[in-house]
Amino acid sequence: MAAPRPPLHETPLTALKGVGPKMLEKLAKIGLRNVQDVLFHLPLRYQDRTRVARIGSLRPGEEVSIDCVVEQSSEIMRRRRMLVVRVSDGSGWLTLRLFHFSRAQAANYHKGAQLRCFGEVRPGPNGLEMVHPETRRIDDATPPPDDDALTPIYPTTEGVHQLTLRSLTDQALEMLRTGGRVDELLPASLRARYHLDDLSDALHYVHRPPKEAELHLLGEGTHPAQRRLAFEELLAHALSLRLLRQQTQRNPAPEIRGTGALATQLLDRLPFKPTGAQARVIAETVSDMQRAWPMQRLVQGDVGSGKTLVAVVVALHAVEAGFQAVVMAPTELLAEQHYQNFRTWLDPLGIPVAWLSGKQKGTARRAALEGIKEGHARVIVGTHALFQNDVEFDDLGLVIIDEQHRFGVHQRLALREKGARDGRYPHQLIMTATPIPRTLAMTAYADLDVSVIDELPPGRSPVTTVVIPDARREEVMTRIRAACDQGRQAYWVCTLIEESEALQAQAAEDTARILAETLPDIRVALVHGRMKPAEKEAEMAAFKAGTTGLLVATTVIEVGVDVPNASLMVIENAERLGLAQLHQLRGRVGRGTAASACVLMYHPPLSDGAKERLGVMRESSDGFVIAQKDLEIRGPGEVLGTRQTGMVQFRIADLSRDAHLLDAARDAADAFLDLPSADPAPLLARWLGDGVRYGDV
Ligand code: ADP
Ligand code: MG
């Protein structure tokens, strides 16, 4: 008996004919390192060379073979020299057009020549044509094509010809057919439940579909054989996130139990009642924190849905149970604002709130650190400076992270480590105002439990959105005057493409000056990223107090600014911003009871993309709808950004195409782990390689 062969994922590419050191390097560029990789390198599309079509039945866009006779051939000069050949097959005629040809090649197209041509059919000036078809001479005795499979076209790189890839896949498939192993890693019970083909059958099919295959399904990537492979990949990712989650849950955490007396004291003093959605999310969180393992919960709530109150209430539960709570925001400005809010709510209850920022120096910093360490500070608000090495907590029970996706998965995990003490991990509550489409949430955040605040506080009136060219600036001035005359306030956001903060600040200063001149009766203030924190704070406070009528700002106000009396948002050059940012900015108004408006001012001409974005903004105010559109327009990588979020990179699956498989893949992952003999390791190794392929922060 021959020695057993190594499985194909351990079989080097050099085992294939035609792979030497040079080719090895090139193949590495497209991610091919072993023979199994070749099998998982799937065609982008397919050509049908299995049959000969009749010219009379051709449609533009088709890639087909035809058998034809040359009726006429002429070399002509337009802007360049070309050969124009008219051919027919009795059912119709067609033009062949060649730009590069030698004398000898031109001679092949003499009148009466019989040809088989393969190419894409396109509309031309005189009916349908093929440009540079693959052509060969035939005669009456030539049999029809003997290809019995559709021809795969592979993604490739410079210097790797389609024929090479076809030869490599031919050889790899041959190895597979003759005992080379690509292990079937899905248990039969799961394959049956989810109607999944056998892996090796699926691979054969996808690489060499039979000629009767449904080309349109294959083209869309939705054929059962393709689905089989995408499903396995999604399942592997779901498994890895489940395991990550299980691992987290094995860590001990402080059990936060109490009567909720402090929270009740706060709620009793509020001028309003929590919305049903806020109450539900608070309850979910409080019940998570009672457990002896760390909560990992993501709260999604559209702008203005009242996430801050949720944060304050759950922090009070931790404080009541004798633990410290930390609230962290991604920017100084937002953190400062949380600090103010928390002070307003907690000072009357006699609960000490501390502030820690990276900019704090000297005595102030030492005092803050001391208070945190000694446990005098019960709630600590700040930026990521909270997790620098010199910060020691007395007994940290809860970490609240606002605007999570600016921090990223890795930072999130790092924070968890940082907060650990004596092997005990604090609970984590992550809040985001950027609604995450479900498909993304299920892949990028599947290790978290998710709560949604899907209700806005009562009495909000919807924000009317208008889109106008900047030539109509006068009308905008009139609107600002009208709002301020009614005792309301307005924002003017300068969006600048300049990278430099200095230039942005300069431009915002210019705009503020011009607006102040144009609107002499209105007090105009300015905030931008280059101002000293104290100055910024003073301006924000003045705006909040209503002393300032119009606040000119760079996009620093995007997140978190809460001034319910502001009823008008003007965004200059709105065409430069993405949907998520526009939605965040618009969310700054419509927080009070007054009818509010958002003016999206653009500088023509608008690109198609910008037109589409502004249209979406005009039509919808639902953060989830907008996020979904954003995903459709920009794709998952762009929406969250690999770097920022640890978006998963898929090899075969495609989040927009395969979204409908996600639920099943996740259920299958659970079912897999429930099987007594389940070993997820080989699946993870096949699809995720050595590490989980999250983008690095
Ligand atoms: P976001 O979710 O965007 O962080 P905020 O927490 O800033 O929203 O809340 C927006 C505004 O709504 C604040 O002025 C807040 O005091 C107010 N608010 C929060 N909850 C309620 C409620 N249940 N009823 C009325 N107003 C509320
Ligand atoms: Mg907020």
XYZ file of C-alpha atoms and ligand atoms in Angstrom:
725
model
C 0.000 0.000 0.000
C 1.243 3.479 -0.842
C 1.971 5.824 2.036
C -1.051 8.045 2.685
C -0.717 11.353 0.886
C -0.703 14.544 2.887
C -4.024 16.395 2.755
C -4.215 19.050 0.055
C -3.821 21.924 2.489
C -0.382 20.517 3.244
C 0.455 19.801 -0.382
C 2.779 22.484 -1.753
C 1.949 24.254 -4.999
C 5.197 22.933 -6.443
C 3.492 19.536 -6.586
C 1.588 20.977 -9.550
C 3.066 21.010 -13.042
C 4.106 24.490 -14.146
C 4.805 25.916 -10.699
C 8.414 26.976 -10.182
C 9.864 29.574 -7.825
C 8.756 32.527 -9.999
C 5.203 31.290 -10.357
C 5.107 30.534 -6.639
C 5.732 34.196 -5.880
C 3.050 35.349 -8.250
C 0.510 32.906 -6.882
C 1.252 34.083 -3.355
C 0.027 37.512 -4.445
C -3.434 36.109 -4.957
C -3.316 34.226 -1.688
C -2.455 30.779 -3.061
C -0.020 28.864 -0.869
C -1.047 25.234 -1.173
C -3.162 23.004 -3.358
C -6.263 23.433 -1.215
C -5.993 27.203 -1.703
C -6.193 26.596 -5.450
C -9.464 24.765 -4.922
C -10.836 27.606 -2.826
C -9.800 30.166 -5.446
C -13.158 30.422 -7.140
C -14.008 31.730 -10.600
C -15.270 35.278 -10.882
C -17.474 34.380 -13.799
C -17.936 31.830 -16.558
C -17.949 31.700 -20.340
C -20.104 29.370 -22.351
C -17.918 27.812 -25.045
C -19.917 24.624 -25.094
C -22.229 25.515 -27.943
C -22.350 27.503 -31.147
C -24.987 30.229 -31.227
C -26.920 31.506 -34.249
C -26.148 35.112 -35.143
C -29.834 35.873 -35.549
C -30.451 35.098 -31.890
C -27.562 37.081 -30.354
C -28.118 39.722 -27.759
C -25.703 42.470 -26.685
C -23.613 41.518 -23.658
C -23.549 37.781 -24.406
C -20.228 35.981 -24.694
C -20.703 33.308 -27.351
C -19.199 31.229 -30.111
C -20.487 31.571 -33.657
C -19.631 29.704 -36.876
C -19.674 32.099 -39.813
C -18.524 32.929 -43.332
C -16.726 36.157 -44.258
C -18.812 38.181 -46.706
C -16.646 41.213 -46.920
C -13.456 42.476 -45.317
C -11.965 45.950 -45.475
C -9.174 47.838 -43.869
C -10.258 51.343 -43.017
C -8.736 54.405 -41.362
C -10.798 56.260 -38.839
C -8.820 57.738 -35.998
C -6.751 54.587 -36.277
C -6.284 51.707 -38.671
C -8.785 48.917 -38.274
C -10.023 45.813 -39.986
C -13.771 45.616 -40.376
C -15.143 42.204 -41.353
C -18.733 41.417 -42.160
C -19.712 37.808 -41.452
C -22.942 35.841 -41.658
C -24.288 32.380 -40.842
C -27.561 32.379 -42.720
C -29.523 33.561 -39.686
C -28.086 37.075 -39.657
C -24.897 39.051 -40.014
C -22.406 40.608 -37.641
C -19.356 42.894 -37.762
C -15.948 41.813 -36.470
C -13.659 44.709 -35.611
C -9.869 44.384 -35.162
C -7.406 47.094 -34.222
C -4.218 45.121 -33.984
C -3.480 42.782 -36.839
C -0.641 41.757 -39.080
C -0.792 41.328 -42.853
C -0.995 37.581 -42.406
C -3.792 37.835 -39.875
C -5.766 40.167 -42.124
C -5.429 37.604 -44.905
C -7.255 35.045 -42.758
C -10.402 37.123 -43.112
C -10.662 36.870 -46.910
C -14.084 36.653 -48.489
C -15.501 33.146 -48.147
C -13.315 32.152 -45.178
C -15.111 29.947 -42.659
C -14.454 30.954 -39.057
C -15.388 30.079 -35.504
C -15.335 33.241 -33.393
C -15.718 33.611 -29.644
C -16.276 36.997 -28.086
C -18.595 39.458 -26.441
C -21.457 40.745 -28.546
C -21.756 44.531 -28.460
C -23.932 47.079 -30.162
C -21.947 48.900 -32.884
C -22.649 51.704 -35.344
C -24.155 49.236 -37.857
C -25.761 46.565 -35.711
C -24.077 44.021 -33.456
C -20.347 43.419 -33.487
C -17.494 41.578 -31.792
C -14.233 43.376 -31.077
C -11.156 41.174 -31.327
C -12.915 37.837 -31.053
C -10.854 34.699 -30.555
C -10.964 33.264 -34.066
C -9.981 30.049 -35.824
C -10.460 28.674 -39.303
C -12.940 25.835 -39.692
C -14.448 23.862 -42.541
C -17.725 22.043 -43.137
C -16.373 18.992 -41.373
C -15.492 20.823 -38.129
C -17.444 19.320 -35.260
C -19.224 21.564 -32.766
C -17.152 22.544 -29.705
C -16.290 19.613 -27.521
C -16.035 21.639 -24.322
C -18.348 19.907 -21.921
C -18.050 22.426 -19.124
C -18.479 26.168 -18.839
C -15.146 27.972 -18.930
C -14.206 29.557 -15.586
C -12.567 32.956 -15.464
C -10.484 33.379 -12.325
C -9.405 36.430 -10.402
C -5.747 36.778 -11.203
C -2.671 38.943 -11.037
C -0.093 40.152 -13.509
C 1.808 37.328 -15.126
C -0.659 34.583 -14.242
C -2.637 33.664 -17.321
C -6.161 32.257 -17.209
C -4.796 29.160 -18.908
C -2.318 28.708 -16.063
C -5.066 28.960 -13.472
C -7.178 26.552 -15.465
C -4.323 24.091 -15.618
C -3.644 24.426 -11.869
C -7.283 23.902 -10.993
C -7.480 20.964 -13.409
C -4.583 19.325 -11.605
C -5.932 20.146 -8.143
C -9.349 18.756 -9.063
C -7.675 15.654 -10.407
C -5.857 15.185 -7.082
C -9.162 15.644 -5.309
C -10.776 13.016 -7.515
C -8.013 10.528 -6.905
C -7.844 10.578 -3.155
C -6.201 13.903 -2.324
C -7.979 15.054 0.778
C -9.906 18.227 1.362
C -11.645 17.175 4.513
C -15.376 17.503 4.754
C -15.563 19.417 8.016
C -19.311 19.820 8.233
C -21.073 16.997 10.044
C -23.611 15.111 7.940
C -26.437 16.194 10.228
C -25.727 19.857 9.535
C -25.307 19.288 5.806
C -28.688 17.644 5.727
C -30.385 20.291 7.832
C -29.083 23.188 5.749
C -29.227 21.392 2.389
C -25.517 21.664 1.780
C -23.817 19.709 -0.984
C -20.825 17.550 -0.338
C -17.724 19.761 -0.280
C -15.815 17.940 -2.956
C -18.855 17.887 -5.265
C -19.320 21.597 -4.708
C -15.690 22.307 -5.567
C -15.856 20.265 -8.769
C -19.050 21.995 -9.768
C -17.897 25.527 -9.101
C -14.648 25.090 -11.024
C -16.063 23.103 -13.943
C -19.817 23.607 -14.138
C -21.464 21.241 -16.649
C -22.804 22.854 -19.764
C -26.399 22.583 -18.603
C -25.550 24.602 -15.449
C -27.637 27.621 -14.755
C -25.252 30.292 -15.880
C -27.332 33.095 -14.413
C -27.198 31.590 -10.898
C -23.474 31.023 -11.200
C -23.033 34.563 -12.455
C -24.854 35.934 -9.432
C -22.921 33.682 -7.100
C -26.099 32.118 -5.739
C -25.823 28.598 -7.125
C -26.166 25.898 -4.414
C -22.554 24.847 -4.957
C -21.333 28.387 -4.343
C -23.740 28.769 -1.465
C -22.281 25.625 0.067
C -18.837 27.219 0.203
C -19.994 30.659 1.341
C -22.043 29.009 4.063
C -19.073 27.094 5.368
C -17.038 30.288 5.521
C -19.777 32.202 7.332
C -20.201 29.294 9.707
C -16.493 29.324 10.494
C -16.636 33.032 11.301
C -19.732 32.600 13.419
C -17.949 29.807 15.283
C -14.935 31.950 15.989
C -17.102 34.713 17.424
C -19.063 32.236 19.521
C -15.823 30.871 20.893
C -14.505 34.340 21.607
C -17.686 34.979 23.512
C -17.491 31.744 25.450
C -13.928 32.551 26.349
C -14.969 35.967 27.650
C -17.715 34.429 29.683
C -15.306 32.121 31.423
C -13.760 35.163 33.103
C -15.182 36.129 36.457
C -16.799 39.520 36.915
C -18.146 41.381 39.928
C -21.782 40.553 40.542
C -23.592 43.844 40.640
C -26.720 43.403 42.705
C -28.741 45.959 44.524
C -32.185 47.341 45.005
C -31.787 50.049 42.397
C -32.468 52.621 45.097
C -29.988 55.158 43.727
C -31.364 54.830 40.215
C -34.872 55.327 41.548
C -33.781 58.492 43.335
C -32.486 59.849 40.065
C -35.525 58.858 38.040
C -37.838 60.418 40.625
C -36.138 63.760 40.117
C -36.286 63.721 36.319
C -38.782 65.971 34.593
C -39.632 63.063 32.274
C -40.040 59.309 32.347
C -37.725 56.943 30.517
C -39.155 55.740 27.239
C -40.209 52.117 27.003
C -37.087 51.403 24.974
C -34.809 53.048 27.538
C -36.477 51.092 30.337
C -36.053 47.839 28.439
C -32.378 48.429 27.703
C -31.728 49.431 31.321
C -33.410 46.222 32.502
C -31.390 44.076 30.075
C -28.188 45.694 31.235
C -28.957 45.462 34.935
C -29.784 41.803 34.596
C -26.507 41.171 32.685
C -24.514 42.811 35.455
C -25.956 40.545 38.118
C -24.110 37.630 36.597
C -20.707 36.433 37.650
C -19.259 36.821 34.162
C -18.622 40.072 32.305
C -21.416 41.703 30.359
C -20.526 42.497 26.748
C -23.468 44.513 25.529
C -23.807 46.875 22.611
C -26.535 49.480 22.818
C -27.560 50.946 19.525
C -29.672 54.031 19.706
C -30.210 56.602 17.054
C -29.068 60.152 17.767
C -31.319 61.719 20.376
C -32.742 58.422 21.585
C -31.448 59.130 25.102
C -28.433 56.897 25.543
C -26.930 59.179 28.191
C -29.754 58.522 30.612
C -29.293 54.789 30.151
C -25.588 55.214 30.905
C -26.276 57.223 34.055
C -28.836 54.773 35.399
C -26.717 51.678 34.885
C -23.691 53.470 36.342
C -25.788 54.118 39.445
C -26.476 50.420 39.805
C -22.738 49.764 39.864
C -22.161 52.591 42.338
C -24.911 51.369 44.632
C -23.299 47.925 44.690
C -20.043 49.495 45.808
C -18.165 49.603 42.507
C -16.721 52.367 40.391
C -18.049 53.060 36.927
C -16.089 54.554 34.066
C -17.577 56.460 31.142
C -15.327 56.879 28.179
C -15.834 58.973 25.056
C -13.691 59.198 21.925
C -13.180 62.962 21.899
C -12.365 65.508 24.542
C -15.407 67.560 23.627
C -17.823 64.693 23.957
C -16.223 63.484 27.164
C -16.503 66.980 28.636
C -20.131 67.042 27.778
C -20.759 63.696 29.421
C -18.931 64.985 32.446
C -21.257 67.985 32.638
C -24.339 65.789 32.204
C -23.237 63.322 34.820
C -22.464 66.141 37.248
C -25.895 67.657 36.693
C -27.549 64.342 37.424
C -25.294 62.955 40.140
C -24.282 66.015 42.181
C -27.755 66.261 43.745
C -27.430 62.617 44.808
C -24.094 63.355 46.440
C -22.154 61.000 44.200
C -18.637 62.187 43.369
C -17.880 62.324 39.637
C -14.254 62.661 38.552
C -12.786 63.925 35.286
C -9.689 62.591 33.621
C -8.323 63.702 30.279
C -5.029 63.396 28.478
C -4.586 67.150 28.619
C -4.795 67.276 32.387
C -1.363 67.913 33.891
C 0.345 68.446 37.193
C -1.619 68.786 40.402
C -5.011 68.439 38.750
C -4.007 65.136 37.260
C -2.404 63.856 40.438
C -5.506 64.733 42.408
C -7.758 63.008 39.881
C -5.601 59.875 39.878
C -5.545 59.809 43.654
C -9.325 60.100 43.897
C -9.742 57.266 41.413
C -7.273 55.031 43.195
C -8.528 55.715 46.697
C -12.076 55.146 45.578
C -13.335 58.611 46.441
C -14.350 59.042 42.798
C -17.330 56.767 42.146
C -18.000 57.668 38.535
C -15.099 58.660 36.320
C -15.603 60.341 32.969
C -12.906 60.886 30.394
C -11.225 60.014 27.149
C -9.044 56.987 26.456
C -6.561 58.609 28.840
C -8.531 56.612 31.391
C -6.693 53.554 30.330
C -3.154 54.795 30.487
C -0.778 52.882 32.659
C -0.684 55.266 35.568
C -4.443 55.060 36.134
C -5.359 52.694 38.923
C -8.878 52.016 40.015
C -10.107 51.179 43.449
C -12.731 48.685 42.371
C -13.947 49.033 38.837
C -17.224 47.281 38.123
C -18.489 48.808 34.893
C -16.981 50.373 31.802
C -19.267 52.359 29.523
C -17.850 53.194 26.117
C -19.672 55.779 24.050
C -19.434 55.759 20.255
C -17.780 52.405 20.177
C -16.871 52.143 16.562
C -14.326 54.897 16.849
C -12.503 52.670 19.249
C -12.493 49.387 17.395
C -12.632 45.771 18.414
C -9.035 45.541 19.510
C -9.218 48.591 21.690
C -12.389 47.192 23.162
C -10.597 43.974 24.069
C -7.583 45.890 25.357
C -9.843 47.957 27.581
C -11.299 44.851 29.049
C -7.833 43.630 29.975
C -6.919 46.993 31.402
C -9.897 47.103 33.701
C -9.243 43.625 35.039
C -8.188 43.327 38.640
C -7.283 40.172 40.513
C -8.487 38.234 37.483
C -11.893 39.890 37.618
C -13.146 41.715 34.548
C -15.473 44.718 34.668
C -18.756 44.640 32.792
C -18.742 46.468 29.467
C -21.519 48.511 27.960
C -20.852 49.902 24.528
C -23.067 52.613 23.137
C -23.227 53.679 19.542
C -25.308 56.209 17.693
C -24.225 54.888 14.353
C -26.829 52.311 13.573
C -25.114 49.249 12.323
C -26.943 47.325 9.634
C -27.857 43.907 10.872
C -25.550 42.096 8.497
C -22.591 44.012 9.835
C -23.669 43.695 13.428
C -23.881 39.950 12.993
C -20.377 39.649 11.671
C -18.377 42.451 13.229
C -20.114 42.464 16.612
C -21.426 38.953 16.932
C -19.503 38.421 20.139
C -21.680 41.055 21.795
C -25.261 41.052 22.973
C -27.168 43.806 21.282
C -29.865 46.103 22.635
C -31.614 48.642 20.495
C -33.234 51.862 21.712
C -35.771 51.954 18.956
C -37.919 54.771 20.220
C -37.339 58.500 20.521
C -38.484 60.451 23.582
C -42.007 61.804 23.065
C -42.733 65.255 21.770
C -40.001 65.356 19.182
C -41.108 66.846 15.919
C -39.515 65.464 12.810
C -36.736 67.437 11.160
C -37.568 68.795 7.710
C -34.648 68.416 5.367
C -34.045 70.573 2.305
C -31.295 70.284 -0.257
C -30.309 73.507 -2.032
C -27.391 74.844 -4.067
C -25.136 77.357 -2.343
C -26.243 80.034 -4.795
C -29.355 80.268 -2.616
C -27.381 81.287 0.463
C -29.654 84.341 0.928
C -32.609 82.079 1.728
C -30.512 80.313 4.324
C -29.728 83.654 5.991
C -33.440 84.393 6.103
C -34.072 81.069 7.790
C -31.395 81.703 10.388
C -32.866 85.159 11.112
C -36.354 83.658 11.439
C -35.203 80.928 13.827
C -33.311 83.373 16.018
C -36.215 85.838 15.992
C -38.336 83.084 17.495
C -35.794 82.601 20.250
C -34.356 79.484 18.642
C -30.760 78.754 17.781
C -28.906 77.459 14.766
C -25.784 75.555 13.810
C -23.662 76.245 10.762
C -21.297 73.421 9.981
C -18.298 74.026 7.756
C -17.174 70.863 6.057
C -13.713 71.129 4.748
C -11.664 68.782 2.758
C -8.350 70.221 3.874
C -6.454 67.683 5.890
C -4.868 70.236 8.138
C -6.713 71.280 11.244
C -5.108 74.697 10.920
C -6.644 75.285 7.485
C -9.999 74.021 8.677
C -9.905 76.326 11.636
C -8.939 79.220 9.374
C -11.819 78.565 7.004
C -14.299 78.236 9.856
C -13.033 81.530 11.273
C -13.573 83.217 7.898
C -17.083 81.810 7.645
C -17.926 82.933 11.175
C -16.694 86.456 10.396
C -18.737 86.686 7.210
C -21.862 85.345 8.912
C -21.434 87.796 11.780
C -21.250 90.648 9.243
C -24.276 89.408 7.322
C -26.346 88.792 10.446
C -25.433 91.751 12.661
C -28.326 91.189 15.104
C -27.303 87.660 15.945
C -24.511 86.670 18.272
C -22.281 84.310 16.301
C -19.803 81.985 18.016
C -17.196 79.605 16.717
C -15.840 76.216 17.811
C -13.176 74.210 16.091
C -10.567 71.612 16.917
C -7.704 74.076 17.345
C -9.247 76.058 20.164
C -8.129 75.674 23.766
C -10.468 73.380 25.703
C -11.405 76.194 28.057
C -12.371 78.490 25.164
C -14.322 75.748 23.478
C -16.055 74.876 26.683
C -16.980 78.499 27.252
C -18.446 78.836 23.758
C -20.388 75.593 24.086
C -21.699 76.675 27.468
C -22.800 80.016 26.013
C -24.614 78.239 23.212
C -26.243 75.835 25.612
C -27.340 78.753 27.800
C -28.855 80.440 24.763
C -26.550 83.462 24.849
C -25.267 82.645 21.376
C -27.718 82.434 18.506
C -25.608 80.875 15.792
C -22.820 78.387 16.370
C -20.335 78.019 13.535
C -18.409 74.797 13.839
C -16.255 72.330 12.030
C -17.487 68.762 12.155
C -16.278 68.521 15.787
C -19.875 68.970 16.873
C -20.836 65.829 15.035
C -21.089 63.739 18.115
C -23.107 64.253 21.198
C -23.766 67.974 21.409
C -27.151 68.379 23.030
C -28.918 71.747 22.824
C -32.659 71.125 22.592
C -33.393 74.770 21.780
C -31.417 74.579 18.528
C -33.859 74.078 15.668
C -31.861 74.758 12.529
C -28.849 72.912 11.150
C -27.093 74.277 8.103
C -24.433 72.075 6.557
C -22.232 73.757 4.018
C -20.843 71.609 1.191
C -22.963 68.745 2.415
C -21.985 66.855 -0.738
C -18.583 66.212 0.816
C -19.911 64.206 3.726
C -20.957 60.595 3.962
C -24.422 59.492 5.024
C -23.412 58.484 8.521
C -21.871 61.865 9.227
C -24.800 63.769 7.745
C -27.199 61.781 9.859
C -25.184 62.463 13.006
C -25.084 66.172 12.286
C -28.767 66.403 11.539
C -29.422 64.630 14.823
C -28.199 67.762 16.646
C -31.558 69.397 15.921
C -35.079 68.147 16.514
C -34.202 67.465 20.156
C -36.786 69.862 21.529
C -40.435 70.380 20.791
C -39.968 73.088 18.131
C -40.279 72.170 14.476
C -36.722 71.808 13.218
C -35.049 71.952 9.853
C -31.826 70.828 8.275
C -30.487 72.655 5.237
C -28.065 70.645 3.148
C -26.299 73.220 1.034
C -24.200 71.987 -1.825
C -21.810 73.387 -4.354
C -22.747 72.271 -7.884
C -22.150 70.206 -9.895
C -23.176 67.171 -7.868
C -21.652 63.797 -8.579
C -24.065 60.868 -8.926
C -22.971 59.541 -5.556
C -23.542 62.881 -3.840
C -26.945 63.223 -5.481
C -27.891 59.804 -4.180
C -26.694 60.563 -0.641
C -28.481 63.874 -0.407
C -31.619 62.230 -1.792
C -31.491 59.572 0.914
C -31.144 62.275 3.571
C -34.132 64.174 2.219
C -36.277 61.065 2.123
C -35.453 59.337 5.385
C -34.744 60.233 8.970
C -34.494 56.660 10.175
C -30.928 55.896 11.165
C -31.260 52.235 10.268
C -32.621 52.943 6.804
C -29.800 55.407 6.232
C -27.192 52.973 7.486
C -28.564 50.289 5.190
C -28.374 52.667 2.208
C -24.875 53.585 3.231
C -23.960 49.936 3.204
C -25.470 49.474 -0.251
C -23.751 52.535 -1.664
C -20.331 52.072 -0.121
C -20.042 48.415 0.830
C -19.195 47.004 4.256
C -15.474 47.718 4.220
C -16.034 51.410 3.694
C -18.967 51.786 6.031
C -17.109 50.692 9.093
C -13.563 50.670 7.827
C -11.444 47.614 8.458
C -8.943 49.509 10.496
C -11.461 50.997 12.834
C -13.754 48.141 13.409
C -12.088 44.870 12.850
C -14.344 44.098 9.928
C -13.928 40.571 8.832
C -12.406 39.905 5.424
C -14.234 37.144 3.617
C -12.711 34.956 0.949
C -15.862 33.654 -0.698
C -18.829 35.027 1.181
C -20.113 38.457 0.262
C -22.104 40.282 2.891
C -24.520 41.928 0.535
C -25.082 38.862 -1.618
C -25.130 36.308 1.185
C -26.840 38.323 3.916
C -29.705 35.848 3.888
C -27.335 33.067 4.978
C -26.166 34.795 8.144
C -28.948 33.645 10.443
C -28.648 30.063 9.338
C -24.847 30.159 9.606
C -25.085 31.424 13.155
C -27.642 28.785 14.121
C -25.465 26.184 12.461
C -22.518 27.373 14.560
C -24.546 26.798 17.722
C -25.689 23.416 16.498
C -22.096 22.551 15.638
C -20.886 23.376 19.144
C -23.720 21.298 20.620
C -22.556 18.170 18.825
C -20.736 15.906 21.276
C -17.804 15.279 18.956
C -17.496 18.760 17.523
C -14.014 20.119 16.962
C -14.130 23.601 15.462
C -10.352 23.905 15.140
C -9.973 22.551 11.582
C -12.783 24.784 10.295
C -11.224 27.826 11.916
C -7.826 26.922 10.521
C -9.239 26.483 7.018
C -11.128 29.752 6.875
C -9.470 32.046 9.361
C -5.898 30.882 9.131
C -3.598 31.279 12.112
C -5.287 34.233 13.647
C -8.751 35.581 13.393
C -8.484 37.740 10.332
C -9.738 40.940 11.839
C -8.200 44.113 10.527
C -5.487 45.390 12.797
C -6.024 48.565 14.692
P -28.184 60.354 22.487
O -28.814 59.019 22.435
O -28.016 60.966 21.155
O -26.911 60.361 23.301
P -29.073 62.044 24.601
O -28.769 61.115 25.685
O -28.133 63.185 24.382
O -29.236 61.267 23.237
O -30.551 62.571 24.810
C -31.111 63.540 23.962
C -32.030 64.455 24.735
O -33.212 63.772 25.126
C -31.425 64.992 26.009
O -31.796 66.338 26.126
C -32.072 64.152 27.092
O -32.137 64.830 28.318
C -33.442 63.930 26.507
N -34.117 62.716 26.974
C -33.535 61.518 27.223
N -34.464 60.613 27.594
C -35.651 61.247 27.561
C -37.005 60.844 27.870
N -37.294 59.617 28.228
N -37.988 61.770 27.724
C -37.689 63.027 27.352
N -36.453 63.459 27.058
C -35.435 62.599 27.182
Mg -24.907 60.703 23.199
